[in-house]
XYZ file of C-alpha atoms in Angstrom:
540
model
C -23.921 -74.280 -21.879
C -26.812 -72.178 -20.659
C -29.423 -70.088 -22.535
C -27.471 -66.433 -22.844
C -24.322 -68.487 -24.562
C -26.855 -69.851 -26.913
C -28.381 -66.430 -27.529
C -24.981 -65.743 -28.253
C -24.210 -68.921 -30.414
C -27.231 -69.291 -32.840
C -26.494 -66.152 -34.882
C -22.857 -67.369 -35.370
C -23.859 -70.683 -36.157
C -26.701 -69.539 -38.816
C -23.913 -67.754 -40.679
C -21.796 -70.722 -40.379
C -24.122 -72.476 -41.963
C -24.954 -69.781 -44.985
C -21.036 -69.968 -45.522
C -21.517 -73.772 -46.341
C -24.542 -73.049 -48.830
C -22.967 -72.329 -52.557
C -24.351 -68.383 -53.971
C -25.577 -69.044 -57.194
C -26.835 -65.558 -57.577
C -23.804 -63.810 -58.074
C -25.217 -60.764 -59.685
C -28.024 -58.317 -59.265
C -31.600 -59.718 -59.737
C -34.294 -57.841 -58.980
C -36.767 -60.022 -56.213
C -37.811 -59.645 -52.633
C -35.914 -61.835 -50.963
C -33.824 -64.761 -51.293
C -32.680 -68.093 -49.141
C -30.252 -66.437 -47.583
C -32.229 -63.344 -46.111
C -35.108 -66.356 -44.863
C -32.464 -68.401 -43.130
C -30.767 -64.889 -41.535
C -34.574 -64.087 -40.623
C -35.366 -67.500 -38.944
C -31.772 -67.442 -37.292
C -32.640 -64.129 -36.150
C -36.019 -65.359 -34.967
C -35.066 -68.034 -33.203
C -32.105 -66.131 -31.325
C -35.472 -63.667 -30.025
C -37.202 -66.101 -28.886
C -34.892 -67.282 -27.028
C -34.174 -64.055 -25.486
C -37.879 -63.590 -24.198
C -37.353 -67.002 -22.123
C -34.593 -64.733 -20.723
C -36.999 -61.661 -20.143
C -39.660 -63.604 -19.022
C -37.717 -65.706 -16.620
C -35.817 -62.868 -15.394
C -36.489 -62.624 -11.910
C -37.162 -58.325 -11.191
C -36.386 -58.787 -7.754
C -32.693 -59.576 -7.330
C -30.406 -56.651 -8.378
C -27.533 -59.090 -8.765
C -26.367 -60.830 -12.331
C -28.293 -63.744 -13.254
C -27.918 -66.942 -15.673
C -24.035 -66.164 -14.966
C -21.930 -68.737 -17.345
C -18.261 -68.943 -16.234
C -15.451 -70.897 -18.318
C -11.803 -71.340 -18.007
C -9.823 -69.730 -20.443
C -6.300 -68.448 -19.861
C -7.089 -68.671 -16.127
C -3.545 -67.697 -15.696
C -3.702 -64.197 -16.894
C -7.463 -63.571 -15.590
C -9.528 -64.665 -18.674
C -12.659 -66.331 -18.410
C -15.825 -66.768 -20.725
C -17.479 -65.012 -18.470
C -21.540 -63.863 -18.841
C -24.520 -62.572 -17.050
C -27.509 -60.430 -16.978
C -28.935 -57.983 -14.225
C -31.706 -55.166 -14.937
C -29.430 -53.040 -16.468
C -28.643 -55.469 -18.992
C -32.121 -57.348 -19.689
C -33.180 -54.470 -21.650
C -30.880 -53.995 -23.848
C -30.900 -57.476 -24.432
C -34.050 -57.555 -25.476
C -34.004 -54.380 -27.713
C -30.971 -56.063 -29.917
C -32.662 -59.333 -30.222
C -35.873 -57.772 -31.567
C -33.998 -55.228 -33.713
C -32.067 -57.469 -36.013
C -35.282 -59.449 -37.560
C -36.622 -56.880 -38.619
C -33.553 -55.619 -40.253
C -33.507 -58.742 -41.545
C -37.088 -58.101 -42.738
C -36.119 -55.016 -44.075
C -33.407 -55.199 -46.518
C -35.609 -58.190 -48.189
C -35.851 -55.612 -51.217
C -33.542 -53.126 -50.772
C -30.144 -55.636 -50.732
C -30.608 -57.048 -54.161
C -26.486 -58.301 -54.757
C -24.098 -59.934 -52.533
C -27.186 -61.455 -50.135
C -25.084 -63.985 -49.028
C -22.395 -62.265 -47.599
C -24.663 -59.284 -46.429
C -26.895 -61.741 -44.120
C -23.280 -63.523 -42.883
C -22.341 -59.843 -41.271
C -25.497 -58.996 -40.128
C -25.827 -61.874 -38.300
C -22.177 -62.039 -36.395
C -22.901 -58.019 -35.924
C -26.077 -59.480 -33.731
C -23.449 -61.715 -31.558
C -21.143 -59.445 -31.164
C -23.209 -56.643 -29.997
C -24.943 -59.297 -27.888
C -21.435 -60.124 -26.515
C -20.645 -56.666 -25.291
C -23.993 -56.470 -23.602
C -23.370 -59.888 -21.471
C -19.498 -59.800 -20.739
C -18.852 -59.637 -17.194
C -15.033 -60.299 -18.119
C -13.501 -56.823 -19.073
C -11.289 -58.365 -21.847
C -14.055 -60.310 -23.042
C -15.682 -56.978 -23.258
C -12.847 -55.399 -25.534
C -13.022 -58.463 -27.761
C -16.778 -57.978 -28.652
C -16.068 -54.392 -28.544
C -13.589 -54.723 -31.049
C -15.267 -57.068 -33.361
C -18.562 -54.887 -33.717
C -16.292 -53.044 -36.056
C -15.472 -55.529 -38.479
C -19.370 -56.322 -39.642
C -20.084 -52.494 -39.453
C -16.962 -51.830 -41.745
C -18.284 -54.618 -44.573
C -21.920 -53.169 -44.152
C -21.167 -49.800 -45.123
C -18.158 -49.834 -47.482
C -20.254 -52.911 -49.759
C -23.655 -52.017 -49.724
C -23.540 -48.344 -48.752
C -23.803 -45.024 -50.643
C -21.736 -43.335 -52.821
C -19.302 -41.595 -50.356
C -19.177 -45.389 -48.473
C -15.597 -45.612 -48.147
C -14.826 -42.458 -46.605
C -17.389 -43.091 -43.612
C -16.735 -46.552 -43.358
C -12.620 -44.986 -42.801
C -13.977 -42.298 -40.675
C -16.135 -44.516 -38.469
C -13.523 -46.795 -37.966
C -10.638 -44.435 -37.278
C -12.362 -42.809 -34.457
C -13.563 -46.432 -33.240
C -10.378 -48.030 -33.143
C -8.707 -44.708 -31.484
C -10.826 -44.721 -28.731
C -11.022 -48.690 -27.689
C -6.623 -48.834 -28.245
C -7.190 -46.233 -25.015
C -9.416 -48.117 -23.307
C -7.498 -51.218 -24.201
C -4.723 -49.642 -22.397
C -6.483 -48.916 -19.324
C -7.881 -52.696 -18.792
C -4.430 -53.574 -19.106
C -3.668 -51.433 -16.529
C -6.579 -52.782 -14.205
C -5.171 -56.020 -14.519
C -1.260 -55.290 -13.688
C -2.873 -53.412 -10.649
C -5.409 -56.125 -9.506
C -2.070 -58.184 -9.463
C -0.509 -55.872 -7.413
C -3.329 -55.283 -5.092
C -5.366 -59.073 -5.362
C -2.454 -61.405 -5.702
C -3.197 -62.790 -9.493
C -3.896 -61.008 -12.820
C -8.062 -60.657 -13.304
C -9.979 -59.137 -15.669
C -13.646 -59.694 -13.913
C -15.473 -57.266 -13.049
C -16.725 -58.058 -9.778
C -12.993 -58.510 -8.746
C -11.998 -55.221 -10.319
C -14.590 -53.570 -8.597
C -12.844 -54.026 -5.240
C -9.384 -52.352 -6.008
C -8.382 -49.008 -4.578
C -7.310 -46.392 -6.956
C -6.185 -43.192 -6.124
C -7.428 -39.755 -7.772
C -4.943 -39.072 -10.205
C -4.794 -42.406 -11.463
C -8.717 -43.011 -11.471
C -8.913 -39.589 -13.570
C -6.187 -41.061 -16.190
C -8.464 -44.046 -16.457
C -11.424 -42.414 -16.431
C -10.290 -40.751 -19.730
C -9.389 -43.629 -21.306
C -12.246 -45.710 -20.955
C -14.643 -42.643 -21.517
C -12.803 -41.350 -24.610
C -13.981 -44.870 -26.244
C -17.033 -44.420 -24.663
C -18.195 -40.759 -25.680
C -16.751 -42.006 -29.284
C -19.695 -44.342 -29.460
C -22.388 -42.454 -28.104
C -20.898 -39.971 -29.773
C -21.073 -37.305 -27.587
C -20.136 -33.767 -29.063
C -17.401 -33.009 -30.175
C -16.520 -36.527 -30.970
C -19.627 -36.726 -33.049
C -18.402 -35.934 -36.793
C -18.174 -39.793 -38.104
C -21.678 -40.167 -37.565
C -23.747 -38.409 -40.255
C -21.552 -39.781 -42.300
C -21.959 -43.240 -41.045
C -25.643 -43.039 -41.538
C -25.820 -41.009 -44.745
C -23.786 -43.705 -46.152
C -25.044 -46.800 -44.309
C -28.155 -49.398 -46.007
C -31.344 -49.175 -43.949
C -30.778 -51.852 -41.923
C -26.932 -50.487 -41.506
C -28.716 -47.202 -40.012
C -30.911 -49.460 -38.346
C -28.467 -51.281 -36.377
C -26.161 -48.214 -35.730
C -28.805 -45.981 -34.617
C -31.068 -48.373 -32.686
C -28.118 -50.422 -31.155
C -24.732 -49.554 -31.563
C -24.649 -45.906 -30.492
C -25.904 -47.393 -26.654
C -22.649 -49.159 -25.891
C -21.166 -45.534 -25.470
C -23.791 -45.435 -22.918
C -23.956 -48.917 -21.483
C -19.642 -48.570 -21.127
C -20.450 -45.680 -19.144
C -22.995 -46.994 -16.640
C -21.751 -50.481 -16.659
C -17.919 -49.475 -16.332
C -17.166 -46.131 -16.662
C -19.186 -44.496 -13.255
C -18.573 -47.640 -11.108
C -14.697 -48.690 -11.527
C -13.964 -44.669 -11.536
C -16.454 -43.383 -9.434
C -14.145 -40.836 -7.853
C -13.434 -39.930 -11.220
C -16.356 -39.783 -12.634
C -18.651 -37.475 -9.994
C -15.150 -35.039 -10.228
C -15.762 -35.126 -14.170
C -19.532 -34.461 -13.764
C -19.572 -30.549 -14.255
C -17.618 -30.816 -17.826
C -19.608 -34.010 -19.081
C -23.072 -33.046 -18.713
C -21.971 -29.874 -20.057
C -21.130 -31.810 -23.206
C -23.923 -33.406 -23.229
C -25.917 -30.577 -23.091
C -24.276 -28.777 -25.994
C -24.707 -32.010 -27.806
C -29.021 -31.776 -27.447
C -28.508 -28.435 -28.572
C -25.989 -28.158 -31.143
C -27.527 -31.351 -32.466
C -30.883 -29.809 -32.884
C -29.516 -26.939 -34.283
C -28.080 -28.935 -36.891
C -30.896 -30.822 -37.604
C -33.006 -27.422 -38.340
C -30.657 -26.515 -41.215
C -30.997 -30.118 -42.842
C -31.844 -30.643 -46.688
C -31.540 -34.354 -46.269
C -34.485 -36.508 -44.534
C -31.883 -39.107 -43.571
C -28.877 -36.400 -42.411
C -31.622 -35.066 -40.416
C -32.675 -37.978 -38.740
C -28.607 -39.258 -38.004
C -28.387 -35.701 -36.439
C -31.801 -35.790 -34.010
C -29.751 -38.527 -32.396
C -26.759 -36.631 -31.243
C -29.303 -34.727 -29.511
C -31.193 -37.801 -27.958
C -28.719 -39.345 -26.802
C -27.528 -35.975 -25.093
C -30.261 -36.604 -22.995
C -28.944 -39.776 -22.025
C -25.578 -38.569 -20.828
C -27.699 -35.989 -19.171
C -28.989 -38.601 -16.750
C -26.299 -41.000 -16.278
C -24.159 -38.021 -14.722
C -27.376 -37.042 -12.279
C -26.549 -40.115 -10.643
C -29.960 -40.168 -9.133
C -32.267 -43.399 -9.322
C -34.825 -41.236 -11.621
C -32.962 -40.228 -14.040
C -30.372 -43.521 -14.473
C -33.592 -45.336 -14.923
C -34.681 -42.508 -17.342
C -31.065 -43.004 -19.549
C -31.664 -46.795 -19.664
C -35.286 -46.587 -20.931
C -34.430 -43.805 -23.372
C -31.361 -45.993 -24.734
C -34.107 -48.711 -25.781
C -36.909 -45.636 -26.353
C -34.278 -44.292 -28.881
C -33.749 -47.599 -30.627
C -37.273 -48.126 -31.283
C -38.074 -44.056 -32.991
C -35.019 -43.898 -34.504
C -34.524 -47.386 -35.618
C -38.071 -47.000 -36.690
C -37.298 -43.378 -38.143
C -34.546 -44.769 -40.510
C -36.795 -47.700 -41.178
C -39.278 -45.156 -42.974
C -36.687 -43.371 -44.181
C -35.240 -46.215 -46.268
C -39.132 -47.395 -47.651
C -39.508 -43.494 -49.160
C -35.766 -44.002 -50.652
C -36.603 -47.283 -52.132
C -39.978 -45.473 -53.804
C -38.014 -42.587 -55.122
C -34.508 -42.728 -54.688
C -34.179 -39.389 -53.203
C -33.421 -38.213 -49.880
C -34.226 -34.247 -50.512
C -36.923 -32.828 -48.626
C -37.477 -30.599 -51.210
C -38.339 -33.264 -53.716
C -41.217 -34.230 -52.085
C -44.770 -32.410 -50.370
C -48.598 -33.303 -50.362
C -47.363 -37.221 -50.404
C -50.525 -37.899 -47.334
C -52.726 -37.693 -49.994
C -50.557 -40.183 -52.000
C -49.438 -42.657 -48.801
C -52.128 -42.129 -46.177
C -50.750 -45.521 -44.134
C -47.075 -44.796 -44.644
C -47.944 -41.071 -43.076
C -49.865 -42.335 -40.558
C -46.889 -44.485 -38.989
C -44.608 -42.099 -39.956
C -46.661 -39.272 -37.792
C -46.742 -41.622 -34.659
C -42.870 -42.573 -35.055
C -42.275 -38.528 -35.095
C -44.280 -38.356 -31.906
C -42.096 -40.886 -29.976
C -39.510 -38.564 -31.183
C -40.714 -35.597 -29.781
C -42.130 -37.179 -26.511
C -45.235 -36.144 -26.634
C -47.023 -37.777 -23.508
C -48.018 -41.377 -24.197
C -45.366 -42.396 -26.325
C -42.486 -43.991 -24.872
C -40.045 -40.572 -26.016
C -41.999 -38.848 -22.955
C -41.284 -41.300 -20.021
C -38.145 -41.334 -20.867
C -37.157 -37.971 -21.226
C -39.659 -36.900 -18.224
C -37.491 -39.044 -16.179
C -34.047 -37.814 -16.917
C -34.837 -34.094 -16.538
C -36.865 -34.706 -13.474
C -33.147 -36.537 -11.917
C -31.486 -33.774 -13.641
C -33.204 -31.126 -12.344
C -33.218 -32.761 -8.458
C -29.606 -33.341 -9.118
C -28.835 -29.975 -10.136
C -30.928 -28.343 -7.218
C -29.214 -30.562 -4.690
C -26.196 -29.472 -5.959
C -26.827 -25.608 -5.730
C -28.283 -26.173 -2.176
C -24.830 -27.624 -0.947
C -22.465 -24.822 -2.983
C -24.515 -22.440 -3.650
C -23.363 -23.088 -7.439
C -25.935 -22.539 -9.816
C -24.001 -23.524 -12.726
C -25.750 -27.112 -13.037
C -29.336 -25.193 -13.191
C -28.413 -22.951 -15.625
C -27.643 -26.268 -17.898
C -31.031 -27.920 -16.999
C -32.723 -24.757 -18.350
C -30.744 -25.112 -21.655
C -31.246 -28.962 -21.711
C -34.760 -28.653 -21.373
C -35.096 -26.172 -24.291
C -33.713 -29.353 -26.778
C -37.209 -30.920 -26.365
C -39.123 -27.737 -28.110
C -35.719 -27.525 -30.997
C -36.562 -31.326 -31.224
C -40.305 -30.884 -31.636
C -39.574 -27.980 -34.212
C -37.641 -29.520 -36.703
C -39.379 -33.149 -37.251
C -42.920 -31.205 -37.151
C -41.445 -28.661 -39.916
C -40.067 -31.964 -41.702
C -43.425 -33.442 -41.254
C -45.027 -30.415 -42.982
C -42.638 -30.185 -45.730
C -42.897 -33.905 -46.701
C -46.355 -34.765 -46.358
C -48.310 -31.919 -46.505
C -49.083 -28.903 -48.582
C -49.615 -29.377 -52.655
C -48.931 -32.673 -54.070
C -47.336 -30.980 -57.120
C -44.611 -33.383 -57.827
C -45.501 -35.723 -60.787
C -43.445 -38.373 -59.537
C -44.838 -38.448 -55.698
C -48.263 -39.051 -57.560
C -47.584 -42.893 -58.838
C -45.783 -43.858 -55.551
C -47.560 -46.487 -53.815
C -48.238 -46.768 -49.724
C -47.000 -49.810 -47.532
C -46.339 -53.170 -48.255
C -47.459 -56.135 -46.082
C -43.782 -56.655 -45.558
C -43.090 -53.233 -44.663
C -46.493 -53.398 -42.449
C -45.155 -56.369 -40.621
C -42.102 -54.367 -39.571
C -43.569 -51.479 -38.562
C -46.438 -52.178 -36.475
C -43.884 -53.779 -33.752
C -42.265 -50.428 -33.367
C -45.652 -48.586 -33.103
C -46.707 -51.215 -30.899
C -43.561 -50.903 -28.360
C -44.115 -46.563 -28.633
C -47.705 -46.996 -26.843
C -46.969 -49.408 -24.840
C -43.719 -48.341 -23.133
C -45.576 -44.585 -23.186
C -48.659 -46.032 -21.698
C -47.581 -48.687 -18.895
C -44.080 -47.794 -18.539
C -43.893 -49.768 -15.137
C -43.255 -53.040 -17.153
C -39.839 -51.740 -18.187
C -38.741 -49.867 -15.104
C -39.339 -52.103 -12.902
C -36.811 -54.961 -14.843
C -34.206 -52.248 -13.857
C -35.425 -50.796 -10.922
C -33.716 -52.931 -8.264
C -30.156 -53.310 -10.297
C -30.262 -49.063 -10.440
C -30.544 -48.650 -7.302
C -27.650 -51.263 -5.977
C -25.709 -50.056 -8.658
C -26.373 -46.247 -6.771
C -26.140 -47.900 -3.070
C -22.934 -49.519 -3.637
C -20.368 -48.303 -1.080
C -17.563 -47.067 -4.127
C -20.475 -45.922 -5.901
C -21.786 -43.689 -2.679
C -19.170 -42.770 -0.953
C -18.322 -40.440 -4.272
C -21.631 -39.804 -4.850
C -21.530 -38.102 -1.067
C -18.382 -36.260 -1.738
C -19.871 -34.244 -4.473
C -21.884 -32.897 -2.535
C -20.757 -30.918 1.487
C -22.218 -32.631 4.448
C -24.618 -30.394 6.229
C -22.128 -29.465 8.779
C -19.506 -28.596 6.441
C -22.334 -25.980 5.072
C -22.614 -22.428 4.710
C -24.848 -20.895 7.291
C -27.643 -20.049 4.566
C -27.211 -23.022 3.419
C -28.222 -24.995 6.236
C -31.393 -22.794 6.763
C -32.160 -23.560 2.898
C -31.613 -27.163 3.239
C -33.230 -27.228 7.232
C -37.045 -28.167 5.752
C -35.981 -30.498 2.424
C -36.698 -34.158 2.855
C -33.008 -36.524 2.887
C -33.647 -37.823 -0.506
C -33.451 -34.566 -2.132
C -30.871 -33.377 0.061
């Protein structure tokens, strides 16, 4: 069994093993922590470090999968245990692995009944997440898919909010309506890749090399992306997540915000753009126009928030526009721009509702209103707070910038390429708009920043509260850590994914669409061959 199965494995077998250990704290008792949450935090641990041998022995110069485990399974109908890594993958590998300790870390105080059970989810929530990162079998992939729901539907409707049940039913309804879609187009795959291949198969290399016409590859291309733009969630399937994160524990938001919402993206770039590519360049117009209403229309809704948290769940429908945005440029910049903001989201916003949940646990109120002045009161919890918000806003230095830098620089080539050919200006128009979410984004979290922690410290409660813990230290400095360094020497990152992008781009499915899109010079307008006589090939 090689190292990414055990990556895999230890989080399953660490709640295996808290199953076996009898809860003798049945009810609520106030303390920081308890056996349960230092055995989730060492199983956690240990399932990281293992993951940097992975990053560290990942070899940046092959674009291919690596540490690829295949087992016989029903080898009949096409299913194998079937894993692997390439550039695309390594870093979202990496940003789950460090994630869930410091969940762990996080809920020491705030999860103070049912520890035993809580740590048991949160730990198979880290395989299965895990799982749908690695699968390189597309059944396999619906199975982890699938079971991300069931510790996500525990973690809110136990230890949630108030209104718990009716997100945890919301989140799961519009979950489980998307993947029965996709579930019907991987059946699909497979009934044709025995039509076309000779056998039933659900890898994706083999699936990869089937011809599917047009109509069909738009049918699909629904299907899977339906499940996809569920997760991401990409307006207008966005409603279940305030809701989700309103109602969600810290490390509930944590997980959902810093990890879960990317496998909308990762099903996209992973299966979504290659399998359909046809598909997917022909859908191209009407999704980045989604996804630019989403950066919008989510910072709009952010402005109007009362509710720190509400406003933070929000922000991310609009960041993660941005990351749609560049997966549909299908340019090297701004694919490598989507993958970096996937993780550069994770850490702000993970770190966002980490900061959110410390303030909660101090005064048990999300209301902006109830607090101002609080600097004075919690100069070291402002401080990170200030530097998380920066990330946010990508201001240069902080890993928010490089990011989004990179997608709207792809965007903007893509979109000027675009009008060249067709004389369409359409896509340009939506650059302008999607580049006017980055000055919405920087409005509301500085007004939230001036509301909170600055002005008159006239609230008699804000004036006992106390600043940072160790523990809470210890959590955040990794985040503020990973902001300046990803914002500072961003090379480290990009070029893990660098040589994956661009065979993922160069592949001939992938290119001959890609070419399509746009009319060969001879197939031109007139003007648009003088336009286009002078510009280098690669932006042409």
């Amino acid at each position: 069994m090689g190292i990414i199965s055990w990556v895999l494995l230890i989080p399953v077998i660490g709640s295996v093993v808290m199953m076996l250990i009898p809860d003798n704290q049945r009810e609520p008792k106030q303390s920081s922590a308890s056996i349960f949450g230092w055995i989730a935090l060492g199983v956690s641990g240990l399932a990281l470090v293992l993951s940097l041998f992975i990053y560290f022995g990942f070899n940046s110069e092959i674009p291919t999968y690596q540490l690829t485990e295949e087992i016989s399974w029903i080898p009949q109908f096409g299913l194998f245990y079937h894993v692997g890594i390439d550039g695309i993958t390594i870093l979202l590998l990496m940003l789950t692995t460090c994630m869930v300790p410091f969940a762990v870390l996080s809920s020491f105080k705030y999860i103070q009944h049912r520890k035993k059970e809580y740590y048991i989810w949160l730990l198979i929530l880290e395989s299965t997440m895990l799982g749908a990162f690695v699968a390189l079998n597309l059944f396999l992939f619906y199975i982890f898919w699938e079971l991300m729901l069931i510790p996500m539907f525990f973690l809110i409707g136990i230890w949630g909010g108030e209104n718990r049940l009716y997100a945890t039913i919301k989140f799961v309804l519009f979950t489980v309506i998307g993947s029965l879609m996709m579930l019907a187009g991987i059946i699909y795959l497979a009934l044709l890749a025995k039509e076309q291949l000779g056998s039933f198969t659900f890898g994706y290399d083999a699936l990869m090399q089937l011809t599917i016409p047009l109509n069909t590859q738009l049918v699909l291309f629904l299907a899977f992306g339906l499940a996809f733009a569920i997760k991401v969630p990409m307006f207008p399937f966005h409603t279940w997540l305030p809701d989700a994160h309103v109602e969600a524990p810290t490390a509930g938001s944590v997980i959902l915000a810093g990890i879960l919402l990317k496998m909308g993206g990762y099903g996209f770039i992973r299966l979504g753009i290659p399998l359909f590519s046809d598909a997917a360049v022909y859908f191209t117009p009407l999704l980045q126009t989604l996804a630019v209403i989403g950066i919008v229309y989510g910072a709009c809704l952010a402005l109007v928030q009362t509710d720190i948290k509400k406003l933070v769940a929000y922000s991310s429908i609009s960041h993660l526009g941005y990351v749609m945005l560049g997966l549909f440029a299908m340019n090297a910049e701004a694919i490598q721009g989507s993958i970096l903001q996937m993780v550069n989201h994770g850490i702000s916003t993970g770190a966002l509702f980490l900061l959110v949940g410390m303030i909660y646990e101090r005064r048990h109120t999300r209301e902006i209103s109830e607090y101002g002045g609080i600097a004075r009161q919690l100069p070291f919890f402002s401080v990170a707070f200030m530097i998380i918000t920066l990330s946010s806003v990508a201001l240069p230095g902080t890993n928010g910038f490089v990011g989004e830098f990179l997608i709207l620089l792809g965007s903007f080539k893509s979109a000027w390429a675009n009008f060249l050919a067709t004389e369409n200006a359409f896509r340009l128009v939506l650059m302008v708009f999607a580049t006017s979410g980055v000055i919405l984004g920087a409005y509301y979290m500085l007004w939230l920043v001036q509301r909170v922690f600055f002005g008159p410290l006239d609230n008699e409660e804000n004036k006992s509260l106390k600043d940072l813990s160790l523990r809470e230290g210890i959590v955040l400095i990794p985040f503020i850590v990973a902001v300046f360094w990803i914002g500072i020497y961003p090379s480290a990152s990009l070029n893990k994914m660098k040589p994956s992008v661009d065979y993922y781009l160069t592949r001939p499915k992938t290119t001959a669409s890609i070419e399509k899109h746009y009319q060969p010079e001879s197939r031109m307008p007139d003007k648009t061959r003088l336009l286009t006589k002078n510009i280098p090939d690669e932006i042409r």
